[in-house]
Every structure is written in C-alpha cells, then in structure tokens.
mmCIF file of C-alpha atoms and ligand atoms in Angstrom:
data_model
loop_
_atom_site.group_PDB
_atom_site.id
_atom_site.type_symbol
_atom_site.label_atom_id
_atom_site.label_comp_id
_atom_site.label_asym_id
_atom_site.label_seq_id
_atom_site.Cartn_x
_atom_site.Cartn_y
_atom_site.Cartn_z
ATOM 1 C CA UNK A 1 -2.491 -6.764 -3.080
ATOM 2 C CA UNK A 2 -1.646 -6.934 -6.928
ATOM 3 C CA UNK A 3 0.708 -4.533 -8.382
ATOM 4 C CA UNK A 4 -1.082 -4.232 -11.628
ATOM 5 C CA UNK A 5 2.297 -4.630 -13.407
ATOM 6 C CA UNK A 6 2.215 -6.257 -16.872
ATOM 7 C CA UNK A 7 -1.442 -6.751 -16.385
ATOM 8 C CA UNK A 8 -4.398 -5.916 -18.558
ATOM 9 C CA UNK A 9 -5.204 -2.910 -16.369
ATOM 10 C CA UNK A 10 -4.013 -1.184 -13.133
ATOM 11 C CA UNK A 11 -5.910 -1.530 -9.802
ATOM 12 C CA UNK A 12 -8.656 1.078 -9.987
ATOM 13 C CA UNK A 13 -9.065 2.960 -6.557
ATOM 14 C CA UNK A 14 -12.341 4.947 -5.877
ATOM 15 C CA UNK A 15 -11.379 7.993 -4.382
ATOM 16 C CA UNK A 16 -13.316 8.683 -1.372
ATOM 17 C CA UNK A 17 -15.554 6.058 -2.869
ATOM 18 C CA UNK A 18 -17.515 6.486 -6.148
ATOM 19 C CA UNK A 19 -17.378 10.282 -5.385
ATOM 20 C CA UNK A 20 -18.551 11.599 -8.614
ATOM 21 C CA UNK A 21 -21.838 9.689 -8.314
ATOM 22 C CA UNK A 22 -22.464 9.464 -4.670
ATOM 23 C CA UNK A 23 -21.323 11.835 -1.657
ATOM 24 C CA UNK A 24 -17.629 11.343 -0.814
ATOM 25 C CA UNK A 25 -16.525 9.188 2.343
ATOM 26 C CA UNK A 26 -19.841 7.677 2.808
ATOM 27 C CA UNK A 27 -21.134 4.130 2.729
ATOM 28 C CA UNK A 28 -23.274 4.986 -0.298
ATOM 29 C CA UNK A 29 -20.160 5.957 -2.061
ATOM 30 C CA UNK A 30 -17.963 3.019 -1.135
ATOM 31 C CA UNK A 31 -21.306 0.303 -1.988
ATOM 32 C CA UNK A 32 -21.511 2.249 -5.288
ATOM 33 C CA UNK A 33 -17.901 1.748 -5.804
ATOM 34 C CA UNK A 34 -18.121 -2.130 -5.323
ATOM 35 C CA UNK A 35 -21.387 -2.245 -7.553
ATOM 36 C CA UNK A 36 -19.331 -0.392 -10.325
ATOM 37 C CA UNK A 37 -16.468 -3.216 -10.160
ATOM 38 C CA UNK A 38 -13.467 -0.955 -8.650
ATOM 39 C CA UNK A 39 -10.727 -2.877 -7.043
ATOM 40 C CA UNK A 40 -10.527 -0.739 -3.904
ATOM 41 C CA UNK A 41 -11.704 2.457 -2.278
ATOM 42 C CA UNK A 42 -9.638 5.370 -0.763
ATOM 43 C CA UNK A 43 -11.050 7.045 2.189
ATOM 44 C CA UNK A 44 -9.699 9.874 4.530
ATOM 45 C CA UNK A 45 -9.665 9.207 8.315
ATOM 46 C CA UNK A 46 -9.125 11.692 11.186
ATOM 47 C CA UNK A 47 -9.970 11.672 14.922
ATOM 48 C CA UNK A 48 -13.195 13.861 16.237
ATOM 49 C CA UNK A 49 -13.069 15.640 19.504
ATOM 50 C CA UNK A 50 -14.325 12.521 21.544
ATOM 51 C CA UNK A 51 -11.486 10.168 20.057
ATOM 52 C CA UNK A 52 -13.325 8.118 17.468
ATOM 53 C CA UNK A 53 -11.602 7.569 14.020
ATOM 54 C CA UNK A 54 -14.249 8.838 11.549
ATOM 55 C CA UNK A 55 -14.295 8.961 7.897
ATOM 56 C CA UNK A 56 -13.941 12.608 6.689
ATOM 57 C CA UNK A 57 -11.854 14.735 4.387
ATOM 58 C CA UNK A 58 -11.872 18.335 5.493
ATOM 59 C CA UNK A 59 -10.753 19.778 8.704
ATOM 60 C CA UNK A 60 -14.244 21.534 8.926
ATOM 61 C CA UNK A 61 -17.403 19.768 8.600
ATOM 62 C CA UNK A 62 -19.297 22.430 6.767
ATOM 63 C CA UNK A 63 -18.575 21.911 3.041
ATOM 64 C CA UNK A 64 -20.272 18.254 3.118
ATOM 65 C CA UNK A 65 -22.549 18.552 6.133
ATOM 66 C CA UNK A 66 -23.676 21.980 6.462
ATOM 67 C CA UNK A 67 -22.534 22.042 10.303
ATOM 68 C CA UNK A 68 -20.293 24.809 11.275
ATOM 69 C CA UNK A 69 -17.678 23.115 13.264
ATOM 70 C CA UNK A 70 -14.079 21.597 13.120
ATOM 71 C CA UNK A 71 -13.915 17.517 13.099
ATOM 72 C CA UNK A 72 -11.216 17.720 15.861
ATOM 73 C CA UNK A 73 -13.226 20.035 18.203
ATOM 74 C CA UNK A 74 -16.681 18.183 17.587
ATOM 75 C CA UNK A 75 -17.510 14.762 19.295
ATOM 76 C CA UNK A 76 -19.019 11.589 17.808
ATOM 77 C CA UNK A 77 -22.326 12.291 19.445
ATOM 78 C CA UNK A 78 -22.895 15.314 17.386
ATOM 79 C CA UNK A 79 -21.010 14.189 14.178
ATOM 80 C CA UNK A 80 -23.143 10.668 13.823
ATOM 81 C CA UNK A 81 -26.296 13.248 13.883
ATOM 82 C CA UNK A 82 -25.238 14.982 10.634
ATOM 83 C CA UNK A 83 -26.209 14.478 7.322
ATOM 84 C CA UNK A 84 -23.485 13.736 4.856
ATOM 85 C CA UNK A 85 -25.703 13.112 1.885
ATOM 86 C CA UNK A 86 -28.469 15.896 1.256
ATOM 87 C CA UNK A 87 -25.905 18.764 0.279
ATOM 88 C CA UNK A 88 -24.524 16.203 -2.492
ATOM 89 C CA UNK A 89 -28.075 15.278 -3.682
ATOM 90 C CA UNK A 90 -31.279 15.181 -2.153
ATOM 91 C CA UNK A 91 -31.328 11.309 -3.014
ATOM 92 C CA UNK A 92 -28.713 10.874 -0.551
ATOM 93 C CA UNK A 93 -30.522 12.778 2.406
ATOM 94 C CA UNK A 94 -29.744 10.797 5.554
ATOM 95 C CA UNK A 95 -26.224 9.401 4.634
ATOM 96 C CA UNK A 96 -23.970 9.759 7.748
ATOM 97 C CA UNK A 97 -20.411 10.337 8.111
ATOM 98 C CA UNK A 98 -18.938 6.815 9.019
ATOM 99 C CA UNK A 99 -16.820 5.631 11.712
ATOM 100 C CA UNK A 100 -13.624 3.951 10.196
ATOM 101 C CA UNK A 101 -14.568 0.776 11.746
ATOM 102 C CA UNK A 102 -18.109 0.867 10.106
ATOM 103 C CA UNK A 103 -16.704 1.520 6.906
ATOM 104 C CA UNK A 104 -14.052 -1.049 6.953
ATOM 105 C CA UNK A 105 -16.940 -3.705 7.755
ATOM 106 C CA UNK A 106 -19.203 -2.418 5.177
ATOM 107 C CA UNK A 107 -17.069 -3.265 2.108
ATOM 108 C CA UNK A 108 -15.381 -6.262 0.708
ATOM 109 C CA UNK A 109 -13.157 -4.161 -1.459
ATOM 110 C CA UNK A 110 -9.326 -3.313 -0.572
ATOM 111 C CA UNK A 111 -9.207 -0.303 1.384
ATOM 112 C CA UNK A 112 -6.615 2.493 0.954
ATOM 113 C CA UNK A 113 -6.937 4.045 4.444
ATOM 114 C CA UNK A 114 -5.567 7.748 4.400
ATOM 115 C CA UNK A 115 -4.347 8.757 7.656
ATOM 116 C CA UNK A 116 -4.941 12.538 7.845
ATOM 117 C CA UNK A 117 -2.938 14.484 10.480
ATOM 118 C CA UNK A 118 -0.940 17.487 10.036
ATOM 119 C CA UNK A 119 0.602 17.022 13.398
ATOM 120 C CA UNK A 120 3.776 15.167 14.314
ATOM 121 C CA UNK A 121 2.184 13.610 17.223
ATOM 122 C CA UNK A 122 -1.219 12.773 15.441
ATOM 123 C CA UNK A 123 -2.958 12.574 18.882
ATOM 124 C CA UNK A 124 -3.385 8.818 18.650
ATOM 125 C CA UNK A 125 -4.957 8.678 15.223
ATOM 126 C CA UNK A 126 -2.527 5.862 13.793
ATOM 127 C CA UNK A 127 -2.848 3.588 17.098
ATOM 128 C CA UNK A 128 -6.839 4.219 16.474
ATOM 129 C CA UNK A 129 -6.702 3.051 13.032
ATOM 130 C CA UNK A 130 -4.651 0.159 13.552
ATOM 131 C CA UNK A 131 -7.071 -0.815 16.477
ATOM 132 C CA UNK A 132 -10.065 -0.391 13.950
ATOM 133 C CA UNK A 133 -8.324 -2.689 11.296
ATOM 134 C CA UNK A 134 -7.439 -5.233 13.900
ATOM 135 C CA UNK A 135 -11.071 -5.263 15.256
ATOM 136 C CA UNK A 136 -12.697 -5.744 11.808
ATOM 137 C CA UNK A 137 -10.340 -8.310 10.653
ATOM 138 C CA UNK A 138 -9.475 -6.389 7.680
ATOM 139 C CA UNK A 139 -5.803 -6.357 7.649
ATOM 140 C CA UNK A 140 -5.307 -8.477 4.414
ATOM 141 C CA UNK A 141 -7.557 -5.868 2.562
ATOM 142 C CA UNK A 142 -5.926 -2.539 3.980
ATOM 143 C CA UNK A 143 -3.210 -0.366 2.671
ATOM 144 C CA UNK A 144 -2.465 2.471 5.004
ATOM 145 C CA UNK A 145 -1.276 5.775 3.223
ATOM 146 C CA UNK A 146 -0.310 9.078 4.444
ATOM 147 C CA UNK A 147 1.193 12.551 3.615
ATOM 148 C CA UNK A 148 2.530 12.427 7.025
ATOM 149 C CA UNK A 149 5.863 10.705 7.256
ATOM 150 C CA UNK A 150 5.443 10.555 11.150
ATOM 151 C CA UNK A 151 2.093 8.577 10.823
ATOM 152 C CA UNK A 152 3.837 5.910 8.473
ATOM 153 C CA UNK A 153 6.685 5.640 10.821
ATOM 154 C CA UNK A 154 4.316 4.981 13.510
ATOM 155 C CA UNK A 155 2.353 2.656 11.608
ATOM 156 C CA UNK A 156 5.553 0.680 10.974
ATOM 157 C CA UNK A 157 6.383 0.605 14.531
ATOM 158 C CA UNK A 158 2.979 -0.601 15.596
ATOM 159 C CA UNK A 159 1.907 -3.100 12.844
ATOM 160 C CA UNK A 160 4.834 -3.596 10.623
ATOM 161 C CA UNK A 161 2.999 -6.128 8.538
ATOM 162 C CA UNK A 162 0.612 -3.732 7.595
ATOM 163 C CA UNK A 163 1.439 -2.304 3.815
ATOM 164 C CA UNK A 164 1.929 1.488 3.755
ATOM 165 C CA UNK A 165 2.201 4.122 0.842
ATOM 166 C CA UNK A 166 3.654 7.458 0.894
ATOM 167 C CA UNK A 167 1.535 10.245 -0.412
ATOM 168 C CA UNK A 168 3.219 13.343 -1.831
ATOM 169 C CA UNK A 169 2.260 16.442 -3.894
ATOM 170 C CA UNK A 170 4.104 19.090 -5.851
ATOM 171 C CA UNK A 171 4.144 21.354 -2.820
ATOM 172 C CA UNK A 172 6.200 18.786 -0.589
ATOM 173 C CA UNK A 173 9.573 18.827 0.212
ATOM 174 C CA UNK A 174 12.286 17.631 -2.388
ATOM 175 C CA UNK A 175 12.830 14.520 -0.441
ATOM 176 C CA UNK A 176 9.171 13.652 -0.390
ATOM 177 C CA UNK A 177 8.156 14.756 -3.776
ATOM 178 C CA UNK A 178 10.912 12.637 -5.491
ATOM 179 C CA UNK A 179 9.829 9.658 -3.312
ATOM 180 C CA UNK A 180 13.453 9.560 -1.750
ATOM 181 C CA UNK A 181 12.189 9.232 1.768
ATOM 182 C CA UNK A 182 10.474 6.065 0.799
ATOM 183 C CA UNK A 183 13.381 3.622 2.000
ATOM 184 C CA UNK A 184 13.582 5.203 5.420
ATOM 185 C CA UNK A 185 9.668 5.180 5.681
ATOM 186 C CA UNK A 186 9.705 1.229 4.766
ATOM 187 C CA UNK A 187 6.821 1.938 2.308
ATOM 188 C CA UNK A 188 5.801 -0.599 -0.228
ATOM 189 C CA UNK A 189 3.779 2.135 -2.612
ATOM 190 C CA UNK A 190 4.298 5.489 -3.794
ATOM 191 C CA UNK A 191 1.089 7.743 -4.159
ATOM 192 C CA UNK A 192 2.216 11.009 -6.142
ATOM 193 C CA UNK A 193 -0.045 13.708 -7.323
ATOM 194 C CA UNK A 194 -0.421 12.984 -11.005
ATOM 195 C CA UNK A 195 1.348 15.956 -11.999
ATOM 196 C CA UNK A 196 4.716 14.490 -10.657
ATOM 197 C CA UNK A 197 3.938 11.156 -12.184
ATOM 198 C CA UNK A 198 6.260 11.680 -15.371
ATOM 199 C CA UNK A 199 6.886 8.713 -17.438
ATOM 200 C CA UNK A 200 10.342 8.761 -16.183
ATOM 201 C CA UNK A 201 9.556 8.943 -12.725
ATOM 202 C CA UNK A 202 7.083 6.166 -12.761
ATOM 203 C CA UNK A 203 9.629 4.086 -14.346
ATOM 204 C CA UNK A 204 12.108 4.890 -11.771
ATOM 205 C CA UNK A 205 9.834 4.096 -9.054
ATOM 206 C CA UNK A 206 8.881 0.799 -10.391
ATOM 207 C CA UNK A 207 12.519 0.005 -11.143
ATOM 208 C CA UNK A 208 12.937 0.487 -7.248
ATOM 209 C CA UNK A 209 10.273 -1.857 -6.583
ATOM 210 C CA UNK A 210 7.295 0.350 -5.543
ATOM 211 C CA UNK A 211 3.877 0.115 -6.418
ATOM 212 C CA UNK A 212 2.782 3.380 -7.917
ATOM 213 C CA UNK A 213 -0.780 4.803 -7.858
ATOM 214 C CA UNK A 214 -1.165 8.506 -8.970
ATOM 215 C CA UNK A 215 -4.106 10.728 -8.049
ATOM 216 C CA UNK A 216 -6.360 11.907 -8.687
ATOM 217 C CA UNK A 217 -6.959 10.804 -12.384
ATOM 218 C CA UNK A 218 -10.303 11.189 -13.947
ATOM 219 C CA UNK A 219 -9.258 11.492 -17.450
ATOM 220 C CA UNK A 220 -9.429 8.083 -19.050
ATOM 221 C CA UNK A 221 -6.897 8.819 -21.702
ATOM 222 C CA UNK A 222 -4.404 9.917 -18.897
ATOM 223 C CA UNK A 223 -5.189 6.780 -17.003
ATOM 224 C CA UNK A 224 -4.310 4.445 -19.917
ATOM 225 C CA UNK A 225 -1.223 6.600 -20.494
ATOM 226 C CA UNK A 226 -0.157 6.067 -16.925
ATOM 227 C CA UNK A 227 -0.702 2.292 -17.020
ATOM 228 C CA UNK A 228 1.619 2.273 -20.046
ATOM 229 C CA UNK A 229 4.238 4.178 -18.242
ATOM 230 C CA UNK A 230 4.112 1.516 -15.512
ATOM 231 C CA UNK A 231 1.642 2.913 -12.903
ATOM 232 C CA UNK A 232 0.319 -0.256 -10.847
ATOM 233 C CA UNK A 233 -2.913 1.850 -9.627
ATOM 234 C CA UNK A 234 -4.850 4.845 -10.474
ATOM 235 C CA UNK A 235 -6.698 6.976 -7.702
ATOM 236 C CA UNK A 236 -9.966 8.301 -9.419
ATOM 237 C CA UNK A 237 -13.348 9.944 -8.656
ATOM 238 C CA UNK A 238 -14.768 8.034 -11.808
ATOM 239 C CA UNK A 239 -13.855 4.308 -11.373
ATOM 240 C CA UNK A 240 -16.638 3.688 -13.816
ATOM 241 C CA UNK A 241 -15.040 5.399 -16.749
ATOM 242 C CA UNK A 242 -11.631 4.282 -15.896
ATOM 243 C CA UNK A 243 -12.733 0.776 -16.097
ATOM 244 C CA UNK A 244 -14.806 1.248 -19.350
ATOM 245 C CA UNK A 245 -11.693 2.855 -20.843
ATOM 246 C CA UNK A 246 -9.547 -0.223 -19.785
ATOM 247 C CA UNK A 247 -12.105 -2.731 -20.977
ATOM 248 C CA UNK A 248 -12.248 -1.038 -24.164
ATOM 249 C CA UNK A 249 -8.608 -1.463 -24.899
ATOM 250 C CA UNK A 250 -8.911 -5.462 -24.548
HETATM 251 O O1 G3P B 301 -5.180 9.276 -2.163
HETATM 252 C C1 G3P B 301 -5.018 10.098 -2.756
HETATM 253 C C2 G3P B 301 -5.663 11.516 -2.379
HETATM 254 O O2 G3P B 301 -6.918 10.984 -1.522
HETATM 255 C C3 G3P B 301 -4.925 12.752 -1.674
HETATM 256 O O3 G3P B 301 -5.450 13.746 -1.367
HETATM 257 O O4 G3P B 301 -6.670 15.426 -0.251
HETATM 258 O O5 G3P B 301 -7.907 13.953 -1.575
HETATM 259 O O6 G3P B 301 -7.130 13.390 0.378
HETATM 260 P P1 G3P B 301 -6.963 14.321 -0.818
HETATM 261 MG MG1 MG B 302 -7.515 11.021 0.448
#
C-alpha cells in the first residue's frame, strides 16, 4: 500500500464509496469509485443482530433505507431485503446493504475497512471482519481502521500482518487526538479528522513514520494543501474532483 510521500498525488480514498454521486456504502458507490479511478474505498462495517458483518454507517437503518430499526437489533434476513438506494435517488432503487464479504469481493481497489463499534468487547465484530478478509483473499488490499482502540488491539492480536490505522476526531481524548496512542496500538497509519491535520501535525506524524490520511476532505484546494504538508492519502466523498485537481497540477 503506497504512502504517497513525494509522489505526484496522495492516495485518493472514496469515503463510503463515491458517496456524493451514489448511495453510500453500496456496491454501486464502490463500483463508481473504481470507474472514477480512485485508489481505494473506505467503508463502514458493523454486526447486525444475526451476527453478519454488514456494510453500514449509522446505528439506525432509517436514514438510508427508511426502515425503523437499529442494525444491532435487526437480523440479516430483514436487512438483506431493504432498499439502500431509492432514498438517495430513484435511479438507485433496489441497491442493497452489502455484506462485508460481498463488498470485498466486488471491488479490485484498496479497501479501508472501518470497524465500527463503541463497545470494548465488540461482540466479535473484529474476528468476523478478519474472517471475511481471509475468505475473500483480500488481505493484500485491506487496511483496517477504527476509532476504537480495543478493536485495533484485537486485530493486531488475531491477524498481526494486516495493516491498521487509528481514526481520531476533535472530541477524542488527548492521547488519541494527538496520535500519541499509535505506538502502543501498533498502527501504520493515522486518520485524523481534517481539523486536526495542521501542517505541523501532519509533518510530525510523517516524521514518526506514519502514513497520514485526513477525512473528510471534499475541497480540492484543501486536498492539495494537505498533500503539500505531507499527507499520504485523502479520504473524500468526491474522489472525481480531487483526482481532477491533482491531475491539473501536473
Ligand atoms: O474514515 C474516515 C471516516 O469514515 C470516519 O468517520 O463517521 O464517516 O465513519 P465516519
Ligand atoms: Mg467511516
């Protein structure tokens, strides 16, 4: 997985797929990211009530599918029937919530698998994610990321060779939001909220040897500035715009 350092442009990660133009976290959004020429996709995964790892961002199914229920309380037999595309645009009616395994198999791109769990014990999510990566033979294309340090530690213990990234935001504890927990977590990359990615911070993290991919950056001018500051990747909803901006610079 390239770091983007000193290169013409950073890695462009399509956040939840090409989610400005297609419904987030769907196969359609991942396929579009591939057609656009993104280097990788970012997707969110969590466990549904029957134990499958599904690709979905919110705790509730409502916003994107219209179904009044929580992911953790709804079995796959129900979720698999939901329409994850029509609320975005009628053109995407019939698009489904994918299983992680199907999403991994459906793309050739790099995949940043964000493990979404607020729980210390994670109910087996990390182990289920690792099994999906193994079954699909996608280990060479996968970067695991999480806001949850326990998930990162669990992934390190269970599958040490799979690269991991620490996600953090402004509200995180001091140690997390300055990337200071990274050595203890054994991550190769830091994924800060864009507001934390000052030039100084990016340079410091890069000096310490981490790949750095801020999120979510949709302004091409900001993306170019981040690359100048040393960012090795950018996580964006609009990979097409960022790729155009980077291409225009050469
Ligand atoms: O990978 C960055 C980003 O996905 C983190 O925030 O809430 O969009 O999953 P969120
Ligand atoms: Mg995410």
